[in-house]
Tab-separated table of C-alpha atoms and ligand atoms in Angstrom:
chain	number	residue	atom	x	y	z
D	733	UNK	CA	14.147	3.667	13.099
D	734	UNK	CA	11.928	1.198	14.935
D	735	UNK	CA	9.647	0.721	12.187
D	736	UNK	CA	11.736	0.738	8.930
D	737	UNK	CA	9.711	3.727	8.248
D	738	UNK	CA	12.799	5.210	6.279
D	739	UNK	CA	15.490	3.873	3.706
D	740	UNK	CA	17.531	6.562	3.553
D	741	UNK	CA	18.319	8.329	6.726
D	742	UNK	CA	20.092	11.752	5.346
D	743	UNK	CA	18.722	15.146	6.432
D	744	UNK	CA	18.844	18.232	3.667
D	745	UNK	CA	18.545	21.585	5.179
D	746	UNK	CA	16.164	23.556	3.782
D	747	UNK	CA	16.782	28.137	3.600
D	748	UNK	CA	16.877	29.812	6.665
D	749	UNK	CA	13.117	30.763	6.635
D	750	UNK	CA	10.091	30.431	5.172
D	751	UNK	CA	6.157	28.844	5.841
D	752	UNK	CA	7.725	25.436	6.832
D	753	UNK	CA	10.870	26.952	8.397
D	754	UNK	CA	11.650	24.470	11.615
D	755	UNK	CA	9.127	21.599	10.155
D	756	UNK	CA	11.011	18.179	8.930
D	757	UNK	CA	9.613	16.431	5.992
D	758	UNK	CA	9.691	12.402	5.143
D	759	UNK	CA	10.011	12.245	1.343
D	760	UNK	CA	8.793	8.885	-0.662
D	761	UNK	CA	11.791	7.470	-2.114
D	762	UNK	CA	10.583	7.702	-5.779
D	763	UNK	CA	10.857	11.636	-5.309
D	764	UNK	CA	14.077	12.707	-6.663
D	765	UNK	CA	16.963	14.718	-4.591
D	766	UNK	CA	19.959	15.537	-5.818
D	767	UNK	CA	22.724	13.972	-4.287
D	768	UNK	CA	20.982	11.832	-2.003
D	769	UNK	CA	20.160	7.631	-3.100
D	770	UNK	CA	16.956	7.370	-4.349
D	771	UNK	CA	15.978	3.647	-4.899
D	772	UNK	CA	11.882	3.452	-5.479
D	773	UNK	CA	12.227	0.431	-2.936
D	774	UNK	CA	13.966	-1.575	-5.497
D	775	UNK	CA	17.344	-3.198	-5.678
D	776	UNK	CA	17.164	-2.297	-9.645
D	777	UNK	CA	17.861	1.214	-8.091
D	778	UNK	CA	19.885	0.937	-5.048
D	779	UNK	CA	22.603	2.802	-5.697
D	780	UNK	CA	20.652	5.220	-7.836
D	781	UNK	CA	21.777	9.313	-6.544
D	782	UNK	CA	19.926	11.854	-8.675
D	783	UNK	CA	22.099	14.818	-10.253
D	784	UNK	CA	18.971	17.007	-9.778
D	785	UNK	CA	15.950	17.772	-7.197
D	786	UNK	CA	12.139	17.311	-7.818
D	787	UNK	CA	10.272	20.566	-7.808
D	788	UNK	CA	8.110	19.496	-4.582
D	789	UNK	CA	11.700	18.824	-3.016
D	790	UNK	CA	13.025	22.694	-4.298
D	791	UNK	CA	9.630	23.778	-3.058
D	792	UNK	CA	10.612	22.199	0.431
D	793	UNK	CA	13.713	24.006	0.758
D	794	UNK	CA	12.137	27.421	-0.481
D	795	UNK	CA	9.059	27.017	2.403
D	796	UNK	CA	12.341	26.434	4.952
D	797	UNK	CA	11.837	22.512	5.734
D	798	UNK	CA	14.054	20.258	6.275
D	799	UNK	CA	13.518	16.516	4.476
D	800	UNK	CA	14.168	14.398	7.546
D	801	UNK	CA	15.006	11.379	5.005
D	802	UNK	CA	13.704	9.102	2.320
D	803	UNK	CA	10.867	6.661	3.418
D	804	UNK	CA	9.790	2.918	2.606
D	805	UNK	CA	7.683	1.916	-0.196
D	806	UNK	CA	6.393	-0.756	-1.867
D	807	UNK	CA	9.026	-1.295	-4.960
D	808	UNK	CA	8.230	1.335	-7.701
D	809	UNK	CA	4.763	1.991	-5.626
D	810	UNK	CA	2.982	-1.023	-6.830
D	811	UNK	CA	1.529	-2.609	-3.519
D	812	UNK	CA	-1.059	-1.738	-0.981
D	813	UNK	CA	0.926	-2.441	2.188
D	814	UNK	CA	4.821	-1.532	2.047
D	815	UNK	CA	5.885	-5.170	2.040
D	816	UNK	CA	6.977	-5.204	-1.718
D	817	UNK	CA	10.069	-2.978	-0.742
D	818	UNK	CA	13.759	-4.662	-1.126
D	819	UNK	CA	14.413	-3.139	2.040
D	820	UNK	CA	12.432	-4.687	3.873
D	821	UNK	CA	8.453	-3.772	4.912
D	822	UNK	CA	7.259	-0.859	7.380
D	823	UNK	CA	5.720	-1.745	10.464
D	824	UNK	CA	2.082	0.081	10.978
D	825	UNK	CA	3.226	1.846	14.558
D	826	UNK	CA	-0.206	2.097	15.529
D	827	UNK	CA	-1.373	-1.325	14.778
D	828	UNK	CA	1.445	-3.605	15.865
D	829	UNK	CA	2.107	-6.604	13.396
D	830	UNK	CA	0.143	-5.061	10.738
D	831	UNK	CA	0.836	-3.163	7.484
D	832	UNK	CA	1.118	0.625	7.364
D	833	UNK	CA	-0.735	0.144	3.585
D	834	UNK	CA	0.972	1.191	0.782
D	835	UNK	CA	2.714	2.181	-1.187
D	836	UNK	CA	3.532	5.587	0.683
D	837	UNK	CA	4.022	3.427	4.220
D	838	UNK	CA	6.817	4.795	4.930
D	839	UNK	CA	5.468	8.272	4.693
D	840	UNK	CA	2.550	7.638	6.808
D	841	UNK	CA	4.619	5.379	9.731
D	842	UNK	CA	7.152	8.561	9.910
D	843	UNK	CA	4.376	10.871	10.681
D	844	UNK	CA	1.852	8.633	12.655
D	845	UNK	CA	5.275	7.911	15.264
D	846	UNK	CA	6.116	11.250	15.141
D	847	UNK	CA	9.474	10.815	13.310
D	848	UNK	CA	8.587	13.560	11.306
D	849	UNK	CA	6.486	16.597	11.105
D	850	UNK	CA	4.851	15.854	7.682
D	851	UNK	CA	5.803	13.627	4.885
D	852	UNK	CA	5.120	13.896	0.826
D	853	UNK	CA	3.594	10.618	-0.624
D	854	UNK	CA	2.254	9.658	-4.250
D	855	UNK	CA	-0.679	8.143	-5.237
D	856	UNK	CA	-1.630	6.397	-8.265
D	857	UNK	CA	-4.263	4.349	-7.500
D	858	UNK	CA	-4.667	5.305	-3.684
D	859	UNK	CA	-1.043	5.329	-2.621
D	860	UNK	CA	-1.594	8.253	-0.087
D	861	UNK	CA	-5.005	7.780	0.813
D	862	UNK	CA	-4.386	3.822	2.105
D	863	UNK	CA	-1.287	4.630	4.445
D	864	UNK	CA	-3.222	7.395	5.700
D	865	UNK	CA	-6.062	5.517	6.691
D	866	UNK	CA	-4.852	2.475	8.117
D	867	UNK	CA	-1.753	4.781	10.324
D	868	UNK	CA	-4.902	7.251	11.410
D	869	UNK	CA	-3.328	10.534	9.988
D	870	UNK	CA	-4.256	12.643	7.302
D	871	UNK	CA	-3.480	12.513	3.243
D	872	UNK	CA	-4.492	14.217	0.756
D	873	UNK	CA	-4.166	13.215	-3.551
D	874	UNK	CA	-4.410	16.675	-5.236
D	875	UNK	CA	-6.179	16.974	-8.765
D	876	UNK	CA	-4.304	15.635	-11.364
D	877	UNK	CA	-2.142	18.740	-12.833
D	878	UNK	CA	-2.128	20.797	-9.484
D	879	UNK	CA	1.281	19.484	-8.431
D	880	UNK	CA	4.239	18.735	-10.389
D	881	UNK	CA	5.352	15.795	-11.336
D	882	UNK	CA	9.207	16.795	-12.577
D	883	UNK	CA	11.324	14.159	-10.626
D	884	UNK	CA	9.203	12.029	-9.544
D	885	UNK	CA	9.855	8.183	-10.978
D	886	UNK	CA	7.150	6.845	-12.769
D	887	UNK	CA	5.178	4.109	-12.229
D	888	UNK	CA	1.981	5.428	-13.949
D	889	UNK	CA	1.895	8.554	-15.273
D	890	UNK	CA	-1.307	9.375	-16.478
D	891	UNK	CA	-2.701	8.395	-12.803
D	892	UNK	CA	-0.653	9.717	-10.331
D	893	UNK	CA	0.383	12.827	-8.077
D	894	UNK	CA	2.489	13.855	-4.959
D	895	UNK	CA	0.137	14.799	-2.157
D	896	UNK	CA	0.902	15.553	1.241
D	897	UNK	CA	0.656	13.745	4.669
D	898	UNK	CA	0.200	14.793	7.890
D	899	UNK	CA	-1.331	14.615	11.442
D	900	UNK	CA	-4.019	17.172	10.545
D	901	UNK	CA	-6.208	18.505	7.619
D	902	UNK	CA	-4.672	22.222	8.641
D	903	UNK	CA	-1.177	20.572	8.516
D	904	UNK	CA	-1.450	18.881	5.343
D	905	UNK	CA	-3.550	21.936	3.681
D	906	UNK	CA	-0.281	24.011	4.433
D	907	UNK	CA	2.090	21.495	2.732
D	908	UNK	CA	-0.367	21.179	-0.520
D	909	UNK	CA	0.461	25.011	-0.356
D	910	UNK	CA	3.928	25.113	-0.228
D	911	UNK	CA	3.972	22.346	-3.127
D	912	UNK	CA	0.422	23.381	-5.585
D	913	UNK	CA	0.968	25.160	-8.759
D	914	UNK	CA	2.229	25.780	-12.493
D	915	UNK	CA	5.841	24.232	-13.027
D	916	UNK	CA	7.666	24.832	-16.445
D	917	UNK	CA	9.538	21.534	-15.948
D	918	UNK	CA	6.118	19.699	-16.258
D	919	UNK	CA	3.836	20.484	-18.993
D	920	UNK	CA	0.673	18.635	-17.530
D	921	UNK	CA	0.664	20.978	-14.626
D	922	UNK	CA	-1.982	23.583	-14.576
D	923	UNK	CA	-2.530	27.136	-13.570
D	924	UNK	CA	-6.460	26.377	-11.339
D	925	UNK	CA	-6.013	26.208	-8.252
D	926	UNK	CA	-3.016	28.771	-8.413
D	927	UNK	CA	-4.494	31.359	-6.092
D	928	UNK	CA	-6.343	28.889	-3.491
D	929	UNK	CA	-5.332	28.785	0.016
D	930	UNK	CA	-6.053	25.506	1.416
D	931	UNK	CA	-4.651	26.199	4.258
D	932	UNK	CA	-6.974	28.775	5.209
D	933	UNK	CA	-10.069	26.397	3.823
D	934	UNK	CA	-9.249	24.426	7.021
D	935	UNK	CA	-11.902	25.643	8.623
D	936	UNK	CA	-14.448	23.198	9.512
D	937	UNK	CA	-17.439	25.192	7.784
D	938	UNK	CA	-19.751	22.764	6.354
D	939	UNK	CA	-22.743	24.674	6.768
D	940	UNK	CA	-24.927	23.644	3.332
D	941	UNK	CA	-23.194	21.815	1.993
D	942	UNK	CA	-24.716	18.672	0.551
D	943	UNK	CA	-22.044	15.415	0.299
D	944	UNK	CA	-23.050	12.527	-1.684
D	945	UNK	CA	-22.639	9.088	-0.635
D	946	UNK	CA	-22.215	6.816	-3.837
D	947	UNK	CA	-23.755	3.407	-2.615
D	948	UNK	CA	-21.516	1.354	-4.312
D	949	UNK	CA	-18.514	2.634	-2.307
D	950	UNK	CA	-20.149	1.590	0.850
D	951	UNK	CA	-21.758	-1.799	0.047
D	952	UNK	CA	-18.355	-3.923	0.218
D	953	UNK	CA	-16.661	-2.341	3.298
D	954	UNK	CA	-16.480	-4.283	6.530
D	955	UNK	CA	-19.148	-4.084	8.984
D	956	UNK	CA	-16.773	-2.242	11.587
D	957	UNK	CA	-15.256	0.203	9.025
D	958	UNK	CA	-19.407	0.964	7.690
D	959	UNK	CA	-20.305	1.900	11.278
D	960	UNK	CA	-17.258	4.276	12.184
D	961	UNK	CA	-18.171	5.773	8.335
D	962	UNK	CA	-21.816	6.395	9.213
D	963	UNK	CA	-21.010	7.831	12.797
D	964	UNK	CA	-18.734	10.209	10.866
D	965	UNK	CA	-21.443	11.047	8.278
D	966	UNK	CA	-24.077	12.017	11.266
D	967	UNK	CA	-21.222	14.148	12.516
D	968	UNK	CA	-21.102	16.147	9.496
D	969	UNK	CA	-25.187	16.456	9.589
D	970	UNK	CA	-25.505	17.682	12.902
D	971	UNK	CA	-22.701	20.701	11.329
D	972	UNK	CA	-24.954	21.559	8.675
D	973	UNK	CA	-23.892	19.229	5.908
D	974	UNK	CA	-26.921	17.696	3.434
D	975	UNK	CA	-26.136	13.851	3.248
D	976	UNK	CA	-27.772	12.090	0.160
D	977	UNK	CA	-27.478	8.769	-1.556
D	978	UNK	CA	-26.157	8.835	-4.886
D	979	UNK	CA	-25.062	5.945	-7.798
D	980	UNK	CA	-21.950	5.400	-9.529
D	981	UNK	CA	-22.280	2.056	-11.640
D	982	UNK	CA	-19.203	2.347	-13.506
D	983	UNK	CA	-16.966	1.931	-10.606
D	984	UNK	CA	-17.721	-1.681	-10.359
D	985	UNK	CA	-14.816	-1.673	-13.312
D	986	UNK	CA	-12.932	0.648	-11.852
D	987	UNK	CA	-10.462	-1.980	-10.204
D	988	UNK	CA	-10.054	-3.792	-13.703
D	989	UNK	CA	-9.841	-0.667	-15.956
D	990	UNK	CA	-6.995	0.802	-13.117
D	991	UNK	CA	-4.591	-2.150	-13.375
D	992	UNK	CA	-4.552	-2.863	-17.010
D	993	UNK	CA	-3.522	0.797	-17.429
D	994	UNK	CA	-1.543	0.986	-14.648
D	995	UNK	CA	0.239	-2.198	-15.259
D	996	UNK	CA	0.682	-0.703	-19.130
D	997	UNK	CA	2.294	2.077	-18.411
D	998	UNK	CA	4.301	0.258	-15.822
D	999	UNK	CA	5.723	-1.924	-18.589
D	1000	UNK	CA	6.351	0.989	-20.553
D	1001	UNK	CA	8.203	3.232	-17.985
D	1002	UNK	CA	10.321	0.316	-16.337
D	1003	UNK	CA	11.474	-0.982	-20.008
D	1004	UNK	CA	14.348	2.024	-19.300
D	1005	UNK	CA	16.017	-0.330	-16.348
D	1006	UNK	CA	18.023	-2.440	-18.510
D	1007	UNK	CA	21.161	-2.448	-16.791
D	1008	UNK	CA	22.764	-0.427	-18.786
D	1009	UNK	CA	21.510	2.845	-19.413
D	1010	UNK	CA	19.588	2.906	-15.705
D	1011	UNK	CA	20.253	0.678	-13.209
D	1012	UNK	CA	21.671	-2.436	-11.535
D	1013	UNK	CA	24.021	-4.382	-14.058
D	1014	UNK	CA	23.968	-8.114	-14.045
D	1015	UNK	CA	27.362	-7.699	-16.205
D	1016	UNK	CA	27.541	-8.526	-19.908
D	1017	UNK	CA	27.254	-11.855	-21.019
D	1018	UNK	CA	25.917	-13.422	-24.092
D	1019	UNK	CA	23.785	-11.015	-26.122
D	1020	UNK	CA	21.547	-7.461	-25.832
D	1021	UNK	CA	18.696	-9.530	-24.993
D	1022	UNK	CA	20.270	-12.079	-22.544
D	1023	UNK	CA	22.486	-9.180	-20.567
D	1024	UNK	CA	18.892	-7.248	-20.225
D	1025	UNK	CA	17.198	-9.727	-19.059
D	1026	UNK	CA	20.104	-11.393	-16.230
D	1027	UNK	CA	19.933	-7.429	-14.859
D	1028	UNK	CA	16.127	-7.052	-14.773
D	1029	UNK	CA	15.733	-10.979	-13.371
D	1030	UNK	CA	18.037	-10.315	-10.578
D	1031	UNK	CA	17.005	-6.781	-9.644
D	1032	UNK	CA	13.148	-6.613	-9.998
D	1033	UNK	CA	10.815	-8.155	-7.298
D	1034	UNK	CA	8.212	-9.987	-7.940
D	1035	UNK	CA	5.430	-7.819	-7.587
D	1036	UNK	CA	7.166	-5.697	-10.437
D	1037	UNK	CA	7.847	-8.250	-12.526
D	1038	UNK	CA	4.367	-9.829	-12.366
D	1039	UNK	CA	2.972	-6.157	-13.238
D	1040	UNK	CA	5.538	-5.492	-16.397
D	1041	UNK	CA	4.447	-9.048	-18.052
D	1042	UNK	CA	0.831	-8.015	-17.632
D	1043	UNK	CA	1.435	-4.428	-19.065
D	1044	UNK	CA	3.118	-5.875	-21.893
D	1045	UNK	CA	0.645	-8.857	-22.667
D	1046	UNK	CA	-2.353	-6.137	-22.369
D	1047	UNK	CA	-0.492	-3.810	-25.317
D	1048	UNK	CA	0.574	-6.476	-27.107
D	1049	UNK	CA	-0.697	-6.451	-30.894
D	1050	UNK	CA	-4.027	-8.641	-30.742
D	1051	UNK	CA	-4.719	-7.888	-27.369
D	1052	UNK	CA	-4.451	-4.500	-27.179
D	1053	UNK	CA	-7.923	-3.803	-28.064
D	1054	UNK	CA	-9.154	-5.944	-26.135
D	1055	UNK	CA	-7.545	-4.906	-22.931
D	1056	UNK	CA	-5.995	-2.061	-22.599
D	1057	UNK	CA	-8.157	0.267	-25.153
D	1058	UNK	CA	-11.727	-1.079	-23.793
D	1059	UNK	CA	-10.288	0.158	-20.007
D	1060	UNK	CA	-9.953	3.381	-21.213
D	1061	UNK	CA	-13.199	3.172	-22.428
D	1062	UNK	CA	-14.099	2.060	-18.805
D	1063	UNK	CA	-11.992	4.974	-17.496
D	1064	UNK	CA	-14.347	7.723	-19.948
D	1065	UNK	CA	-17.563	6.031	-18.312
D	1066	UNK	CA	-16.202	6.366	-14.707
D	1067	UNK	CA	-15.528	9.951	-15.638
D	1068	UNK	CA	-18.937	10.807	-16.585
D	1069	UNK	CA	-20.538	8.974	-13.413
D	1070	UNK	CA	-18.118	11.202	-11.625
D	1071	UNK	CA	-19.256	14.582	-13.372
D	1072	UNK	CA	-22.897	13.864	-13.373
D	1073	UNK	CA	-23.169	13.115	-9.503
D	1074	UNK	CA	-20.945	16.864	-9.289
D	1075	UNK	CA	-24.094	17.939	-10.702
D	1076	UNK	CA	-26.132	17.384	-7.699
D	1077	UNK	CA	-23.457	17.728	-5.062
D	1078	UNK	CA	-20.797	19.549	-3.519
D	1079	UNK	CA	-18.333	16.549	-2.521
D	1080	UNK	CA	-18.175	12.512	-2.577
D	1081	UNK	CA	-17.561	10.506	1.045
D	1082	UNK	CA	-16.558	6.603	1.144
D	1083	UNK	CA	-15.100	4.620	3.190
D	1084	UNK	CA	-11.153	5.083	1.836
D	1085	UNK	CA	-10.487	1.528	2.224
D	1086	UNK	CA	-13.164	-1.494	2.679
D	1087	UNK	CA	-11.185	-2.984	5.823
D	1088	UNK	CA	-8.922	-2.063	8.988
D	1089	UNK	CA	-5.092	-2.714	8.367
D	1090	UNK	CA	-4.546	-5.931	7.451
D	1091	UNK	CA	-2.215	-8.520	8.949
D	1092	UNK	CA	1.685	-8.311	7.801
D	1093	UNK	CA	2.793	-11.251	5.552
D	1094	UNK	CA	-0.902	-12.216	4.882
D	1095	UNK	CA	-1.800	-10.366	1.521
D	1096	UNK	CA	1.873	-11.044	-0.553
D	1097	UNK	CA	0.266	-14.783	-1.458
D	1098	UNK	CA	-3.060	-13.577	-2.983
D	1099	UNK	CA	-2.152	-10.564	-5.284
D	1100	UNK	CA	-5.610	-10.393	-6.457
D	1101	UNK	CA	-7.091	-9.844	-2.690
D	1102	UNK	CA	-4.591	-6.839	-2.659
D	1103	UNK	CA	-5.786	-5.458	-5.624
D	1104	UNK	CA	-9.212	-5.613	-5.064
D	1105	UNK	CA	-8.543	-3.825	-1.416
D	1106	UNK	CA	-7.925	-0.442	-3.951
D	1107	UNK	CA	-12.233	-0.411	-4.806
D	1108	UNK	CA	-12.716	2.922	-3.031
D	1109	UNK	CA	-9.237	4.663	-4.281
D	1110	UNK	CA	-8.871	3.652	-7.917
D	1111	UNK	CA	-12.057	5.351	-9.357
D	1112	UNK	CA	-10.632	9.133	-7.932
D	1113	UNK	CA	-7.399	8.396	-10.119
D	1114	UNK	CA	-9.243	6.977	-12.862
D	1115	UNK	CA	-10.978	10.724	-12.799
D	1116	UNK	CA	-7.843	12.729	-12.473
D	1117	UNK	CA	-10.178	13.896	-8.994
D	1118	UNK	CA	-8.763	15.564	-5.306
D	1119	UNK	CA	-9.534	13.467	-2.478
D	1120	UNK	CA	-8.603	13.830	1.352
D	1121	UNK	CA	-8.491	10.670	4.139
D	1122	UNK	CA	-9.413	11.803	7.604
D	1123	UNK	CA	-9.210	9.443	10.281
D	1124	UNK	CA	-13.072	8.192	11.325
D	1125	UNK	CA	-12.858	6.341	14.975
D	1126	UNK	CA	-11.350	2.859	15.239
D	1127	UNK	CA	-12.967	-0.956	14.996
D	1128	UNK	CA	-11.472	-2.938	17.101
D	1129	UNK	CA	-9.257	-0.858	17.828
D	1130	UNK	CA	-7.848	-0.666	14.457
D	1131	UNK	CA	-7.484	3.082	12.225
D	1132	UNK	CA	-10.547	3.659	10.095
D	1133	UNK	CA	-10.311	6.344	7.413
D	1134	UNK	CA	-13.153	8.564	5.791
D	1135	UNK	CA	-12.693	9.911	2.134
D	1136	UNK	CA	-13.811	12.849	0.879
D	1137	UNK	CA	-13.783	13.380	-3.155
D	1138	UNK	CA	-14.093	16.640	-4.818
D	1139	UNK	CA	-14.230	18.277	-8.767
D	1140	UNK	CA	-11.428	18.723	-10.547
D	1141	UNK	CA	-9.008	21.579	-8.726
D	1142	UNK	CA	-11.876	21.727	-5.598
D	1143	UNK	CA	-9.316	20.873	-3.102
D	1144	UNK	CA	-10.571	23.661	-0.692
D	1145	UNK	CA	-13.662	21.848	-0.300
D	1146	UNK	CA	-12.098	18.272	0.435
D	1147	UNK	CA	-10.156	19.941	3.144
D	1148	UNK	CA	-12.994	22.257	4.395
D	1149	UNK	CA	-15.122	18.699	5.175
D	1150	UNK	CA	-12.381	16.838	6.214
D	1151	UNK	CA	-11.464	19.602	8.749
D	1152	UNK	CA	-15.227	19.719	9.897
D	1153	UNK	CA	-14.963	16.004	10.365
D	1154	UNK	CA	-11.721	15.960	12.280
X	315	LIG	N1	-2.246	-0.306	-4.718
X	315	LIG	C1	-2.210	0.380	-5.976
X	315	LIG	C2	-1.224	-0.291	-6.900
X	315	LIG	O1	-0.542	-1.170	-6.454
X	315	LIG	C3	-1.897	1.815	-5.777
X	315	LIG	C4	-0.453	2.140	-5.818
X	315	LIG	C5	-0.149	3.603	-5.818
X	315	LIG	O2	-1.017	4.454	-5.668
X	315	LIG	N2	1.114	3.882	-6.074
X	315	LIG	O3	-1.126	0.026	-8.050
């Protein structure tokens, strides 16, 4: 497809019918279906077929959709713009020559061309949100615990969820349905949230509601991206919404607590692709150590590999403390900030990212640029939180995305403003 928006092409039927029945569905290729390749984006996986399905995909074929293939991602979902992939990066088809964001690129391309009807994503640190904004559709990144996470590859598990994606909030609040709830298979999921109907929450009642606007989420956003933000703000004042001020201070370490856990449990999960029990085999030569190393040398990018050094140096003995336990201590404080501004209000906006899609090619050279693009989508992970991206106007003709951030298992009132908005 035009865009690389897919690396697997294969079509599973879902049952005959159902909420979904006659709706195709773009899965992220770190979602497991049995019988079909399922890489991550990485060589280390590329001929990887899984013997079983991911609930969210057995949940697809109960609701009567059809998965209209695997999409692009950045390798293993560490990236911010699809370009990390071994199969090659996603064109953004609304914003020709730039990125799609990442990691769920693919996802977000399918939908935005209209290659699909919806598309399932994951986001650990903003994975859904990002594509979303920059392709101007619609993603949501459901409370940690409302969604399972049984087949899904990991990259970081205490951060991340499958969320939907989608042309609108009504769309996407229908797919969070199919997929939401308890799952024996994975113990973290929870029952809240079990008798919503997001769906039906679609409907753009805002009336009293008062939305917070943490300042620190706004102050490093481009000028363009600010005014489309505050446009969408008065929009949602003129419907009845309060809109007030409010201060988060711990999120200015929310980018550096994120990636030394992130990066930690990256090392951890991705220590299982030796080349021998998972994954691509360099062949044996020499001993455990050397063969292990030839297979994860020649089939790990360099975005992964830079990531699984970090992880390890950060829970290294000596260093452990000083990295990777004083983040979590970051991560409590960002909590609190988090449940003491739910005091005062009903639901968080931001910008979702600080800037418009960014040029392809221009962001693989300067890592750190990347990572600091994540400001405005790290903190909800860091606080296990549900947040929706609504498109909010262009600048320059370039997607701009509005987030919306709710408590813990409040998804009905992320979608209720984000339909009002859209
Ligand atoms: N850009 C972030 C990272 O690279 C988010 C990735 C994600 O949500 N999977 O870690």
């Amino acid at each position: 497809m035009s865009h690389n928006a897919f690396i697997t092409e294969e079509t599973i039927e879902g049952d005959d019918d159902g909420p979904l029945s006659g709706k195709t569905v773009a899965v992220k290729d770190n979602i497991s279906t049995e019988g079909v390749r399922t890489t991550c984006g990485s060589e280390m996986l590329d001929d990887y077929v899984p013997p079983y399905d991911a609930t969210v995909v057995a949940r697809l074929a109960d609701a009567g959709a059809t998965v209209a293939g695997k999409a692009n991602m950045d390798e293993f979902g560490m990236g911010t713009t699809t370009e990390t992939s071994a199969f090659g990066p996603t064109e953004n088809p609304v914003s020709e020559g730039r990125v799609p964001g990442g990691s769920s690129g693919g996802s977000a391309a399918a939908v935005a061309a209209g290659e699909t009807d919806l598309a399932l994503g994951t986001d650990t640190g903003g994975s859904i949100r990002c594509p979303a904004a920059f392709c101007g559709v619609v993603g949501i990144k459901p409370t940690y615990g409302l969604v399972s996470r049984y087949g899904l590859i990991a990259y970081a598990n205490s951060l991340e969820q499958i969320g939907p994606i989608a042309p609108t909030v009504a769309e996407a609040a229908e797919l969070l349905d199919v997929i939401a709830g308890p799952d024996d298979h994975d113990a973290t999921t929870r029952e809240e949230g079990a008798d919503s109907n997001y769906a039906a929450a679609a409907d753009g009642d805002v009336e009293g509601l008062t939305i917070g606007v943490p300042t620190e989420l706004v102050e490093g956003a481009d000028e363009g991206v600010v005014e489309q933000f505050e446009a969408a703000l008065d929009d949602l004042e003129s419907q009845g919404a309060t809109v007030e001020k409010v201060s988060l201070p711990s999120v200015e370490h929310a980018v550096e607590a994120y990636y030394v856990i992130a990066m930690s449990e990256a090392s951890s999960n991705l220590a299982r692709y030796d080349g021998v029990r998972y994954g691509h085999s360099g062949g044996f030569e020499g001993n455990w150590n050397e063969t292990f190393a030839k297979a994860r040398e020649e089939a790990f990018g360099d975005e992964v590999k830079r990531r699984v050094l970090l992880g390890t140096y950060a829970l290294s003995a000596g260093y452990h403390d000083k990295y990777y336990k004083k983040a979590q201590d970051a991560r409590a404080w960002v909590k609190q900030d988090f449940d003491a501004a739910f005091e005062d209000v009903d639901v968080l906006a931001s910008p979702t990212m600080p800037t418009p899609p960014f040029p392809m090619g221009e962001s693989l050279d300067d890592p750190l640029k990347m990572y600091l693009a994540d400001a405005n989508t790290v903190p909800v992970n860091l606080a296990n939180l549900p947040a929706i991206s609504v498109p909010a106007g262009e600048t320059d003709g370039l997607p701009v995305g509005a987030q919306f951030i709710g408590p813990k298992f409040d998804e009905e009132t992320v979608v209720r403003v984000g339909s009002a908005l859209e």
